[in-house]
Short mmCIF file of C-alpha atoms in Angstrom, two decimals:
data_model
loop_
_atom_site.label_atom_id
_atom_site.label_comp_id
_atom_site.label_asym_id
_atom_site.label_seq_id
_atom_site.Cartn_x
_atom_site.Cartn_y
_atom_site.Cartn_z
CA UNK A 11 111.34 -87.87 -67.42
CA UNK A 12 110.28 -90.74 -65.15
CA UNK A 13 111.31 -94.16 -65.92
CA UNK A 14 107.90 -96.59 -66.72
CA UNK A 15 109.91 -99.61 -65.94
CA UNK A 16 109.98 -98.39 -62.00
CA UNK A 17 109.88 -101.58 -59.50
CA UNK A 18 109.81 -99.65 -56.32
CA UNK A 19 106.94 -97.34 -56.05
CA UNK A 20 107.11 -94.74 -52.74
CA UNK A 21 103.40 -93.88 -52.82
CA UNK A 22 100.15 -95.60 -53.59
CA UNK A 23 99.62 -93.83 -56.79
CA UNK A 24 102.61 -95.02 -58.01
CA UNK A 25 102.39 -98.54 -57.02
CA UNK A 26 98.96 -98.70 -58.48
CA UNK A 27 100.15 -97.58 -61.74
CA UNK A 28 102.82 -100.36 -61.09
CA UNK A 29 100.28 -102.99 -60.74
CA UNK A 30 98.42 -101.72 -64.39
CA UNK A 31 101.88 -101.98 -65.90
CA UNK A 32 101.56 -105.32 -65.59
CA UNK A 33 98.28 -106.18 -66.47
CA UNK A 34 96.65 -106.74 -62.31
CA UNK A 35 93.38 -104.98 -63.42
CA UNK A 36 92.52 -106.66 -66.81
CA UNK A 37 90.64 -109.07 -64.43
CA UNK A 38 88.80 -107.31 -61.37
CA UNK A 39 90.98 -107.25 -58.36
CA UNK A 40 88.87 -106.60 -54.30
CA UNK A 41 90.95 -103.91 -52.26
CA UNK A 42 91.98 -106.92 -50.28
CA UNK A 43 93.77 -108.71 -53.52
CA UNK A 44 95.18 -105.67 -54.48
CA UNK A 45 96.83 -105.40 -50.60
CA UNK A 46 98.02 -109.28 -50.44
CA UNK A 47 99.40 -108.70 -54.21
CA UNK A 48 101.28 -105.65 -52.97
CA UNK A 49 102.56 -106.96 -49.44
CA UNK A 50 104.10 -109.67 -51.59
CA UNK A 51 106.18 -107.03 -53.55
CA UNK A 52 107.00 -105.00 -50.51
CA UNK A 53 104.61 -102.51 -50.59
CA UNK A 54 102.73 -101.84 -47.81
CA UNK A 55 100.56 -98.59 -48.15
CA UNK A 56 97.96 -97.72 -45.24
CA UNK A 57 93.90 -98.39 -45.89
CA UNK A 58 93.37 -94.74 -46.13
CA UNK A 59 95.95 -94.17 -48.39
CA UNK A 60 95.71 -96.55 -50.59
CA UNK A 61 91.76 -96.49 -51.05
CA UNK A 62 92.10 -92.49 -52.38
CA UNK A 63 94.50 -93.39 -54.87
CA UNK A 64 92.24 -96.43 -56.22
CA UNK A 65 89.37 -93.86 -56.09
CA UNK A 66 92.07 -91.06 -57.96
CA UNK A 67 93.04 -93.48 -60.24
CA UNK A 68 91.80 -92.46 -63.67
CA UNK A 69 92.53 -95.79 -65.52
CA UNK A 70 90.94 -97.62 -63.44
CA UNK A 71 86.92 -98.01 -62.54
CA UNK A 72 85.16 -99.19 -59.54
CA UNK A 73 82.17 -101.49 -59.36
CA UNK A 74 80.01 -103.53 -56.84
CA UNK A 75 78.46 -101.80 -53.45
CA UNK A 76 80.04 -100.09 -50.57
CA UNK A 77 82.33 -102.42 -49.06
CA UNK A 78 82.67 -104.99 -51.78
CA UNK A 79 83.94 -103.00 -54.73
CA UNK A 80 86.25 -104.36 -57.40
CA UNK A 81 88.51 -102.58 -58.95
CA UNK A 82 89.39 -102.90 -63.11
CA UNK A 83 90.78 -101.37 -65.44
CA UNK A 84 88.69 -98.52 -68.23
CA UNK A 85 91.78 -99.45 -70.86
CA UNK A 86 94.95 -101.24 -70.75
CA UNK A 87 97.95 -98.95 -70.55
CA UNK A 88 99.49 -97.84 -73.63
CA UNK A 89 103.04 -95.60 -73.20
CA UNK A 90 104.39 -92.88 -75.24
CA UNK A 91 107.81 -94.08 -77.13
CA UNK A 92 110.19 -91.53 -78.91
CA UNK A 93 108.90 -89.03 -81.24
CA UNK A 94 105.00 -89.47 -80.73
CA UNK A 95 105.05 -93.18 -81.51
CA UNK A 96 102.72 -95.30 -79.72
CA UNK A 97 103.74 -98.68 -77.50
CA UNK A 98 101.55 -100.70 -76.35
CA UNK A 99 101.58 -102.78 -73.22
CA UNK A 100 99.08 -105.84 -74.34
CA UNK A 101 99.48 -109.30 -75.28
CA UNK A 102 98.46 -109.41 -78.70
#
């Protein structure tokens, strides 16, 4: 079972889902945010790479016109606990 609390993510999916883990996308966030936000963690994914996994990204919808899109989230992430139980990852 993977661990939700990862901090180092070895592929763009996975940093993505990083970034919606802690709330990046309740605002919308340009590809260019996104890569300054994740240079200043470490991560530094290619263009290519990382633009397929915003466009794979199921949680996550894009807006605006080629070239200018913004990236935010469809819901904010909620995470299975033990036994079915639901946890939620929102400041409530």
């Amino acid at each position: 079972m993977r661990n939700p609390k990862i901090t180092v993510a070895k592929t763009a999916t996975e940093a993505l889902r990083m970034l919606w883990r802690d709330g990046l996308f309740r605002t919308p966030k340009t590809q260019p945010q996104i890569v300054t936000h994740l240079a200043g963690t470490g991560h530094n994914f290619g263009a290519p790479e990382l633009g397929m996994a915003l466009k794979r990204a199921e949680y996550l919808t894009r807006r605006g016109t080629r070239g200018c899109y913004e990236y935010i989230q469809k819901y904010p992430l909620v995470e299975e606990k033990s036994r079915g139980e639901k946890m939620r990852h929102l400041d409530d």
